[in-house]
PDB file of C-alpha atoms in Angstrom:
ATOM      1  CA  UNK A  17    -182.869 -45.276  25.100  1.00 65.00           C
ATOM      2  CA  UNK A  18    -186.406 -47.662  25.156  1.00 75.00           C
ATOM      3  CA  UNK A  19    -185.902 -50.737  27.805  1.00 89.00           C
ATOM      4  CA  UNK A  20    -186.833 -54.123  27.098  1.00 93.00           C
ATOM      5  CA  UNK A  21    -187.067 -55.883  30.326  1.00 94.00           C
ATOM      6  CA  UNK A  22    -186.577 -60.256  30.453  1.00 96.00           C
ATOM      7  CA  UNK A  23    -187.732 -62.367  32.888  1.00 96.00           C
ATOM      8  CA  UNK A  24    -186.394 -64.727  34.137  1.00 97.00           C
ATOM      9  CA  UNK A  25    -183.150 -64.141  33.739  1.00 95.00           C
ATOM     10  CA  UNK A  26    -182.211 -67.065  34.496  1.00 96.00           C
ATOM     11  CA  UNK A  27    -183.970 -70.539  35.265  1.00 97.00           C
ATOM     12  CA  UNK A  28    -183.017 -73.893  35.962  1.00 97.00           C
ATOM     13  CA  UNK A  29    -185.349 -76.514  34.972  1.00 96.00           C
ATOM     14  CA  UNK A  30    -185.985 -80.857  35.155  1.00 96.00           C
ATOM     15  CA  UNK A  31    -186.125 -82.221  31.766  1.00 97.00           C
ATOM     16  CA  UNK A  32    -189.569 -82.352  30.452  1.00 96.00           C
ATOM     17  CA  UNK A  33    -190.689 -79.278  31.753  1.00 97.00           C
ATOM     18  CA  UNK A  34    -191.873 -76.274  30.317  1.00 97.00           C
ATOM     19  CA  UNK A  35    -190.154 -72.995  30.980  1.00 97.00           C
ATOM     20  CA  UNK A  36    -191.708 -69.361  30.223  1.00 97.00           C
ATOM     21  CA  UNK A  37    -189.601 -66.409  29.533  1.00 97.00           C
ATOM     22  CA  UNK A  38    -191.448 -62.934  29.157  1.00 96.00           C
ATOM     23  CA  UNK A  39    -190.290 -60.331  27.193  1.00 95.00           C
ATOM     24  CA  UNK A  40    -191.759 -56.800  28.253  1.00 95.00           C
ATOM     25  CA  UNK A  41    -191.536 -53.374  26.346  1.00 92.00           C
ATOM     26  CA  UNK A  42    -191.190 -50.583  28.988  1.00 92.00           C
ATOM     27  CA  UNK A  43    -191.374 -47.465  27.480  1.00 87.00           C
ATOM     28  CA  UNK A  44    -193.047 -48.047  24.224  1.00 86.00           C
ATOM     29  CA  UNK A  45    -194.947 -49.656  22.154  1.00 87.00           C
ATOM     30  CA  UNK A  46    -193.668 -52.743  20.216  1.00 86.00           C
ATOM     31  CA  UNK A  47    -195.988 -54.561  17.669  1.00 82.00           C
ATOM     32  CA  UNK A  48    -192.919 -56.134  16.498  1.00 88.00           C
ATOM     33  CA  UNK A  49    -190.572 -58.285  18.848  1.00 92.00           C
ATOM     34  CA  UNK A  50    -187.874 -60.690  17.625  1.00 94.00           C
ATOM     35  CA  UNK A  51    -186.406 -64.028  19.767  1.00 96.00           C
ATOM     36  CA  UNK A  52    -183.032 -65.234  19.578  1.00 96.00           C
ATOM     37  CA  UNK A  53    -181.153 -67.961  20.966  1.00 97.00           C
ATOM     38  CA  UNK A  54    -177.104 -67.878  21.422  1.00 95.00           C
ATOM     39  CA  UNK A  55    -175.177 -70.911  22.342  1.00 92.00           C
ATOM     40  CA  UNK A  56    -172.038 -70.458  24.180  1.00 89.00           C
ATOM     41  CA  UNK A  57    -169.197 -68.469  22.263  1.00 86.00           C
ATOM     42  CA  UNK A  58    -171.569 -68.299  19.275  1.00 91.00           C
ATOM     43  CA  UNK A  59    -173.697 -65.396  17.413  1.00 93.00           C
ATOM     44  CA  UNK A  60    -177.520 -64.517  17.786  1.00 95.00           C
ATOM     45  CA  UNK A  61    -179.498 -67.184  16.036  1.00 95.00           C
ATOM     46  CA  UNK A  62    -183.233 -65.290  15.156  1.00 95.00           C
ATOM     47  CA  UNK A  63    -185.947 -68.218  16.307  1.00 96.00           C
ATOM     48  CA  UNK A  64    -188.567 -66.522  15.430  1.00 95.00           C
ATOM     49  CA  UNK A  65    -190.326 -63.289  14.739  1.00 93.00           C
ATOM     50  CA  UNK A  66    -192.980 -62.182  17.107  1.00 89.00           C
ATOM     51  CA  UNK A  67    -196.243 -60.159  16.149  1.00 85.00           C
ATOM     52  CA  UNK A  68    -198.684 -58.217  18.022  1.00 83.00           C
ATOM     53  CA  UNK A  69    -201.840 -60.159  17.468  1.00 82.00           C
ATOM     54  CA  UNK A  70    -201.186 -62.851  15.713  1.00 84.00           C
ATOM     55  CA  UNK A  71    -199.612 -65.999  15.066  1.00 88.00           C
ATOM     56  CA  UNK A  72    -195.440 -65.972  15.198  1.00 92.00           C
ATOM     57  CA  UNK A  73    -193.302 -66.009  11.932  1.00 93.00           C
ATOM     58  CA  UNK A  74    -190.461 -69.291  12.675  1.00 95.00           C
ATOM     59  CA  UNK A  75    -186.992 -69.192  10.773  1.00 94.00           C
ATOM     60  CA  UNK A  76    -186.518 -72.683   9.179  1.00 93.00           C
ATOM     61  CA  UNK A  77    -185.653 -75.268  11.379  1.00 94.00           C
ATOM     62  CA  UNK A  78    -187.038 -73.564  14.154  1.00 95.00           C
ATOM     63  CA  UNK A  79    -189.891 -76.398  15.778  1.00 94.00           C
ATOM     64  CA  UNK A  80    -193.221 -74.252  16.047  1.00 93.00           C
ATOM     65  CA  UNK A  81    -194.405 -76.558  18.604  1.00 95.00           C
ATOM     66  CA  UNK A  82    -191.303 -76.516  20.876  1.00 96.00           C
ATOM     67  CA  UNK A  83    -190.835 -72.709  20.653  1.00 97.00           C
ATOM     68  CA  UNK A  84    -194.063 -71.438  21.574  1.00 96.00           C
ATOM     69  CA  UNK A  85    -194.861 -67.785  20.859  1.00 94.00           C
ATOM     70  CA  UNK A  86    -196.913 -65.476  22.211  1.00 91.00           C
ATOM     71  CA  UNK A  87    -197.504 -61.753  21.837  1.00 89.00           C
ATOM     72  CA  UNK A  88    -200.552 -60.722  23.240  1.00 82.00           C
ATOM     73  CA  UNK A  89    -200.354 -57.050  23.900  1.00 88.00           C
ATOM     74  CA  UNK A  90    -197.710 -54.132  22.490  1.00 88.00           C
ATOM     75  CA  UNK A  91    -195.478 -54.908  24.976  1.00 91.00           C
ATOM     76  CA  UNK A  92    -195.512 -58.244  26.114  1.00 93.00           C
ATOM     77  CA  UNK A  93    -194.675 -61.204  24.006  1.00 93.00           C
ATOM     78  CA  UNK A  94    -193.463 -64.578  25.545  1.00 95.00           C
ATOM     79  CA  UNK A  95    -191.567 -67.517  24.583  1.00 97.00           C
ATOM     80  CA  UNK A  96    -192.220 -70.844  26.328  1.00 97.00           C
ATOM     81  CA  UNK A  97    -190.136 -73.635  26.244  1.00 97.00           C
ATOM     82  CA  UNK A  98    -192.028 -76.395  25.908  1.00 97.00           C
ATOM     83  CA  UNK A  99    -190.972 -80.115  27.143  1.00 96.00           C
ATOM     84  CA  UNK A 100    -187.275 -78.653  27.516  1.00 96.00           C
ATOM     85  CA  UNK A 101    -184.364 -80.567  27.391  1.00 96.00           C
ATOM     86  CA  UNK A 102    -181.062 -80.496  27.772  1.00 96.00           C
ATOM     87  CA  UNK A 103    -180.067 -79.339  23.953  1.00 95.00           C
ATOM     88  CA  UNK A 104    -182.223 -76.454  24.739  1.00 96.00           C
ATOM     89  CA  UNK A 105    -179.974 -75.026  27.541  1.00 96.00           C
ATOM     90  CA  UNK A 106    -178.888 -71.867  25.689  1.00 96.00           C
ATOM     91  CA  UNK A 107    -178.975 -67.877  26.019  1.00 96.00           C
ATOM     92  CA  UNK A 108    -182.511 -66.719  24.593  1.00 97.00           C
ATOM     93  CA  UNK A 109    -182.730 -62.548  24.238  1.00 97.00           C
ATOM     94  CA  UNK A 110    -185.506 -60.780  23.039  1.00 96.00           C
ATOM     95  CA  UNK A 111    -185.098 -57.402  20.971  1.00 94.00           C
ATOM     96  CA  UNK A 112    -188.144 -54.934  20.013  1.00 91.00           C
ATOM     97  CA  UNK A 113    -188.282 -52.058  17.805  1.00 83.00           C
ATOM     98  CA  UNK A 114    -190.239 -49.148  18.891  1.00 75.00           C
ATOM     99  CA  UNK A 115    -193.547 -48.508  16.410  1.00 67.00           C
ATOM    100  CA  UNK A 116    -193.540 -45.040  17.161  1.00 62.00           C
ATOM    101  CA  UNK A 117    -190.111 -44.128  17.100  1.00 53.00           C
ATOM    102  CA  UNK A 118    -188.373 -40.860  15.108  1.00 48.00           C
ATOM    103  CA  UNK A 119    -184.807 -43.449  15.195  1.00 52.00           C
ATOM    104  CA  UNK A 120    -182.434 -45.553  13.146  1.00 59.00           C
ATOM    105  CA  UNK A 121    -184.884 -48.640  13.659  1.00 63.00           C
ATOM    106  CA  UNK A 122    -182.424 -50.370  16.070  1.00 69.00           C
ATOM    107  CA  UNK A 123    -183.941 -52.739  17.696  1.00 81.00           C
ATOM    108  CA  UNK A 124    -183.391 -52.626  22.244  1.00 89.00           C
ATOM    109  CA  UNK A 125    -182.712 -55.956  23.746  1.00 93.00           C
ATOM    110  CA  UNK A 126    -183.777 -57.155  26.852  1.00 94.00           C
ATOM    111  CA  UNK A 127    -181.058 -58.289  28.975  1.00 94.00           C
ATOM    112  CA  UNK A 128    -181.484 -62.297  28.121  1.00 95.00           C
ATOM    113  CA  UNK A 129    -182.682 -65.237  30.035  1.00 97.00           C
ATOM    114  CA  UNK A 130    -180.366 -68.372  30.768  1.00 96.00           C
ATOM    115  CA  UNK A 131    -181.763 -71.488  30.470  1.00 97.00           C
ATOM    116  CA  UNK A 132    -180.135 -74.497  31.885  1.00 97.00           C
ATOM    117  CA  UNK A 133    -182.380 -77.944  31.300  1.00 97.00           C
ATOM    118  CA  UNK A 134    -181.125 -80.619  34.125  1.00 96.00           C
TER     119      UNK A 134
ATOM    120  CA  UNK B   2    -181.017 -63.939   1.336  1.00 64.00           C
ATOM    121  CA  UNK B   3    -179.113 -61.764   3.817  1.00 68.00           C
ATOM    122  CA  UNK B   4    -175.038 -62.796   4.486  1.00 90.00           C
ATOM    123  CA  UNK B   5    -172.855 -61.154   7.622  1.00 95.00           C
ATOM    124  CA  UNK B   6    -169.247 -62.135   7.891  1.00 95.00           C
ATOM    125  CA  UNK B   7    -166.956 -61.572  10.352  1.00 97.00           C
ATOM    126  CA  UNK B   8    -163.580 -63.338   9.775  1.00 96.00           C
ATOM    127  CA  UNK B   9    -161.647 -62.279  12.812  1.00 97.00           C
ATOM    128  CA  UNK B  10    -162.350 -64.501  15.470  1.00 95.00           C
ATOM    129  CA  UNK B  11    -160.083 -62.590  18.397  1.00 96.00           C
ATOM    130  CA  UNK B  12    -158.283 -59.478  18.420  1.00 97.00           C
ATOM    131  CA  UNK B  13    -155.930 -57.338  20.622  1.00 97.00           C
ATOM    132  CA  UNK B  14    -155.420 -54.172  21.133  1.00 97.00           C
ATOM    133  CA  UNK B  15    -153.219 -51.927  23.353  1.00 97.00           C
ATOM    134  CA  UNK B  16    -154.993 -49.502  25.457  1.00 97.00           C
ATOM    135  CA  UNK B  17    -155.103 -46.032  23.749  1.00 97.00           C
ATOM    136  CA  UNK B  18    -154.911 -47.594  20.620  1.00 97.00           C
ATOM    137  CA  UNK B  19    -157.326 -47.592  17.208  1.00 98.00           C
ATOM    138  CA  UNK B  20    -158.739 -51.083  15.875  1.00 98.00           C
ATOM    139  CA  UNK B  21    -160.541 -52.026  13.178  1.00 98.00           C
ATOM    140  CA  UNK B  22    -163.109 -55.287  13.338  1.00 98.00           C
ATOM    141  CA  UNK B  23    -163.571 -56.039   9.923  1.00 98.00           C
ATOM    142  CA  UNK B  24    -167.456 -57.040   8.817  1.00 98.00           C
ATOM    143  CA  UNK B  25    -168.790 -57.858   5.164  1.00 97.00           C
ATOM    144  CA  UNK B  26    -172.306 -58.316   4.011  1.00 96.00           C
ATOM    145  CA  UNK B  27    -174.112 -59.386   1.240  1.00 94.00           C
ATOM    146  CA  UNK B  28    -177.597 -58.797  -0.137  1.00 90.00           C
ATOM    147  CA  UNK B  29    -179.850 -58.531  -2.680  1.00 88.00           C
ATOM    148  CA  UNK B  30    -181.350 -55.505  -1.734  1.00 88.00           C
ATOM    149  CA  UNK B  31    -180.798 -51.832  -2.588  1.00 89.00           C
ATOM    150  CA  UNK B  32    -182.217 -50.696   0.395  1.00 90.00           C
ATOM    151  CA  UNK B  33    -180.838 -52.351   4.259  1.00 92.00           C
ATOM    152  CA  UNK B  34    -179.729 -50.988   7.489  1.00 92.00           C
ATOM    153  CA  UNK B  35    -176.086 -52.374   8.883  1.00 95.00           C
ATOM    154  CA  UNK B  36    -175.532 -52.567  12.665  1.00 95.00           C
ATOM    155  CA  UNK B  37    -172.573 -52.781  15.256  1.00 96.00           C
ATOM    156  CA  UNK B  38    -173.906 -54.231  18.637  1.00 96.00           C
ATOM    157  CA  UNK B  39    -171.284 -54.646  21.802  1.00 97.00           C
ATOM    158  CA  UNK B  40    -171.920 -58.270  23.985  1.00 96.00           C
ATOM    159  CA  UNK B  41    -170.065 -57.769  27.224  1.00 95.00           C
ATOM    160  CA  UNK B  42    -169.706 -60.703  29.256  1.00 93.00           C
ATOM    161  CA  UNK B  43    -172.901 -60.119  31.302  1.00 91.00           C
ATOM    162  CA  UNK B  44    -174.634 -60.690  28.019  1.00 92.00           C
ATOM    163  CA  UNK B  45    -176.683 -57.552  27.294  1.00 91.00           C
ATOM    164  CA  UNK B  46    -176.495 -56.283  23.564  1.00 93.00           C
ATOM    165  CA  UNK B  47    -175.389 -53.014  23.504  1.00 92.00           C
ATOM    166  CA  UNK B  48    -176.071 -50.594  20.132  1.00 91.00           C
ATOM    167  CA  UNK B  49    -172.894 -49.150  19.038  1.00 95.00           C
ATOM    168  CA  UNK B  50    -173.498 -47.376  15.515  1.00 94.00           C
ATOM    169  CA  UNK B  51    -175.882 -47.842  12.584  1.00 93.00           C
ATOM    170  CA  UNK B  52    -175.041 -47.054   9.458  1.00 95.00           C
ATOM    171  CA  UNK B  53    -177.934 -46.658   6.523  1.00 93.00           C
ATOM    172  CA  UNK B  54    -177.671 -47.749   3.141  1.00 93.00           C
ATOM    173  CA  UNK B  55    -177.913 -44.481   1.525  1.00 92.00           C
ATOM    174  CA  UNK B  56    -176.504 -42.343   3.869  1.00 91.00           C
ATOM    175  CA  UNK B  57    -173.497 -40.941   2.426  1.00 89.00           C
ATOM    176  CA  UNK B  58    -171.246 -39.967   5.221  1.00 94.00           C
ATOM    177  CA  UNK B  59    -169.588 -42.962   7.447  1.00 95.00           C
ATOM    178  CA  UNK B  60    -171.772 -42.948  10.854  1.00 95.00           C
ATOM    179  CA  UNK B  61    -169.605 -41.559  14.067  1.00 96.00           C
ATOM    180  CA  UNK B  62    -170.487 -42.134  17.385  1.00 95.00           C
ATOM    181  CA  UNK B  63    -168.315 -41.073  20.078  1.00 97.00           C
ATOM    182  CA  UNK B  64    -164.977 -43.178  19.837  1.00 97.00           C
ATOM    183  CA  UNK B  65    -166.759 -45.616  17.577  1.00 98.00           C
ATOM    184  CA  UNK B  66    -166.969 -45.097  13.496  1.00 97.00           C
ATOM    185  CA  UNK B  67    -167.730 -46.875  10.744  1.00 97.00           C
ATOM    186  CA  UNK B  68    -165.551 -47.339   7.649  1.00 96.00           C
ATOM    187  CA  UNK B  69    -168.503 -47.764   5.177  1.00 97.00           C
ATOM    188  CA  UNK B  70    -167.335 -49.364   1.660  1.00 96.00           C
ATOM    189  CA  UNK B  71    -170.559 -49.992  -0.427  1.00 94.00           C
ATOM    190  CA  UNK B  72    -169.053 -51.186  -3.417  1.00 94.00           C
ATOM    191  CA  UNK B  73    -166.863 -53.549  -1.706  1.00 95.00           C
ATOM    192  CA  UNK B  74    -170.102 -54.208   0.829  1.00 95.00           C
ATOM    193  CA  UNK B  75    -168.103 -53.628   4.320  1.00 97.00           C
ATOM    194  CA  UNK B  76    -169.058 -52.358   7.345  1.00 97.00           C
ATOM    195  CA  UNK B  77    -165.471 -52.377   9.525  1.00 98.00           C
ATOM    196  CA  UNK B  78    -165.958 -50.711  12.876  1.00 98.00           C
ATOM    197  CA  UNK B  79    -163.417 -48.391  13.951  1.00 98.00           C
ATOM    198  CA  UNK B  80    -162.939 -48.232  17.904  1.00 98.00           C
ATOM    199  CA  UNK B  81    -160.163 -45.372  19.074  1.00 97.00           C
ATOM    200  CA  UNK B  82    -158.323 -44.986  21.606  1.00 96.00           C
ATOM    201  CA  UNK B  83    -159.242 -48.030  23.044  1.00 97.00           C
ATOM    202  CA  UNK B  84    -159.931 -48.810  27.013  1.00 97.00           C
ATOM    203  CA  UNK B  85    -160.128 -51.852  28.985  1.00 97.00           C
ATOM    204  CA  UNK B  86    -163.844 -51.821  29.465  1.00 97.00           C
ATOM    205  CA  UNK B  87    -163.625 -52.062  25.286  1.00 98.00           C
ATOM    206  CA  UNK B  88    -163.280 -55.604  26.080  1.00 98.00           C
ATOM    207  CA  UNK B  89    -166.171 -57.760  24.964  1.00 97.00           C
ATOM    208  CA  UNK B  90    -167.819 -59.566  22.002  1.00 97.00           C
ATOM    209  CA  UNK B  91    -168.223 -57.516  19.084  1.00 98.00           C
ATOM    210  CA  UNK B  92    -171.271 -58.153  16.864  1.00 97.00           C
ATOM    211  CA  UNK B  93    -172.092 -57.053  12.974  1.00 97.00           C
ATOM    212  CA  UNK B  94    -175.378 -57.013  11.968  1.00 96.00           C
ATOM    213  CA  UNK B  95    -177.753 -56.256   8.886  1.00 94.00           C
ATOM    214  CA  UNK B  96    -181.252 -55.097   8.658  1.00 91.00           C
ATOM    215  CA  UNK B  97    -183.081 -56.098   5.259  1.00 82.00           C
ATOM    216  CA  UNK B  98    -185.746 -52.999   4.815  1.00 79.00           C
ATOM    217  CA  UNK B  99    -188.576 -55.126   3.636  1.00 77.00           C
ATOM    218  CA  UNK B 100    -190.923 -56.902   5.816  1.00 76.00           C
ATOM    219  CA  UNK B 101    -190.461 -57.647   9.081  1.00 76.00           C
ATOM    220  CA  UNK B 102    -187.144 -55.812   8.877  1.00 82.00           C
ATOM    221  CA  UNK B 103    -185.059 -58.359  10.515  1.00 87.00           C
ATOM    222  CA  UNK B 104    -181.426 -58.054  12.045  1.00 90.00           C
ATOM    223  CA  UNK B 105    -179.169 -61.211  11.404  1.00 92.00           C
ATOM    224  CA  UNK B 106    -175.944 -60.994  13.130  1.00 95.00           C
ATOM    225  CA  UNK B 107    -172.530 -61.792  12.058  1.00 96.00           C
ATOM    226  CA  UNK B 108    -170.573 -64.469  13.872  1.00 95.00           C
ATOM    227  CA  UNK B 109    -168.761 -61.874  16.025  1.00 96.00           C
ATOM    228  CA  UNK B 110    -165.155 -60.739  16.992  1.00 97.00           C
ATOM    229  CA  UNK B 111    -163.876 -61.153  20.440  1.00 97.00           C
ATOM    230  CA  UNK B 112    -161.864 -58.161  21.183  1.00 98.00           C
ATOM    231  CA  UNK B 113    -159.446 -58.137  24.129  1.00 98.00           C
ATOM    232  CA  UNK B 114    -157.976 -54.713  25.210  1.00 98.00           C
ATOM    233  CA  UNK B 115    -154.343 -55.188  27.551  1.00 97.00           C
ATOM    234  CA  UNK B 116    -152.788 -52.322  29.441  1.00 95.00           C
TER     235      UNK B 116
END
């Protein structure tokens, strides 16, 4: 199946930071890529959904300006943390669907990034 | 607007043997896509089964099926003959067909398999 590579994996970060995580297509082409965040012992919340080329679509009560998103290219869209703090420590994944692809639609997942804010 | 349920929290199973991980849905459209994804403690989602809206025939997939009821609008995974490395979170998930085509999950089942 298509790979969806995350990075970091995991990161550990001061309080008031800001904290990157990239989310990379490897095999295909993605001009759609969706972010979710899972607490501990809970489902996948969707954040947001991620488009090639312009500006990100935010489920309500997701803050815009704390959630930055970024998808610059078919197969790289970011998510950056911005001014993290503790309440933000949670499991973020990333998921794409493949444009091109004769499939079901699913979407591939990357393998998720940890984020603990100190 | 798009509703997964999953009611059972935990189950067990006995190695070699079938469960069932109940999941209903609700929606508004005619036309959506229903997912099982596997969450193993490492915390990669792994795509079990789909099952489309108007496909006809429950979806199979190895060991894994899915016991589609449209008129009753649930999607209960079957898992036989059940191993140890079944172990894991369990997730349901729906697809609406329109727009960005977006996959809310269920709250999930915790399945634990014992020898």
């Amino acid at each position: 199946g298509a790979v969806v590579s995350q990075h970091p994996s995991r990161v550990i970060c001061k309080s008031g930071t800001s904290v990157k995580i990239e989310c990379r297509s490897l095999d295909f082409q993605a001009t759609t890529m969706f972010w979710y965040r899972q607490f501990p012992k809970q489902s996948l919340m969707l954040m947001a959904t991620s488009n090639e080329g312009s500006k990100a679509t935010y489920e309500q009560g997701v803050e815009k300006d704390k959630f930055l998103i970024n998808h610059a290219s078919l197969t790289l869209s970011t998510l950056t943390v911005t001014s993290a703090h503790p309440e933000d420590s949670s499991f973020y994944i990333c998921s794409a669907r493949d444009r091109g692809g004769e499939n079901t639609g699913e979407l591939f997942f990357g393998e998720g990034s940890r984020l603990t804010v100190l | 607007a798009q509703k997964i349920t999953q009611t059972q929290p935990g189950m067990f199973v006995q190695e070699k043997e079938a469960v069932t991980l109940d999941c209903t849905y609700d929606t508004s459209d005619p036309s959506y896509g229903l997912f099982w994804y596997k969450q193993p403690s490492s915390g990669e989602m792994i795509f079990l089964i789909y099952q489309g809206s108007y496909d006809q025939q429950n979806a199979t997939e190895g060991r894994y099926s899915l016991n589609f009821q449209k008129a009753r609008k649930s999607a209960n995974l079957v898992i036989s003959a059940s191993q140890l490395g079944d172990s894991a979170m369990y997730f349901c998930a729906m697809r609406e067909e329109k727009g960005f085509q977006k996959l809310v999950f269920g709250t999930g089942t915790r399945l634990l398999v014992s020898p």
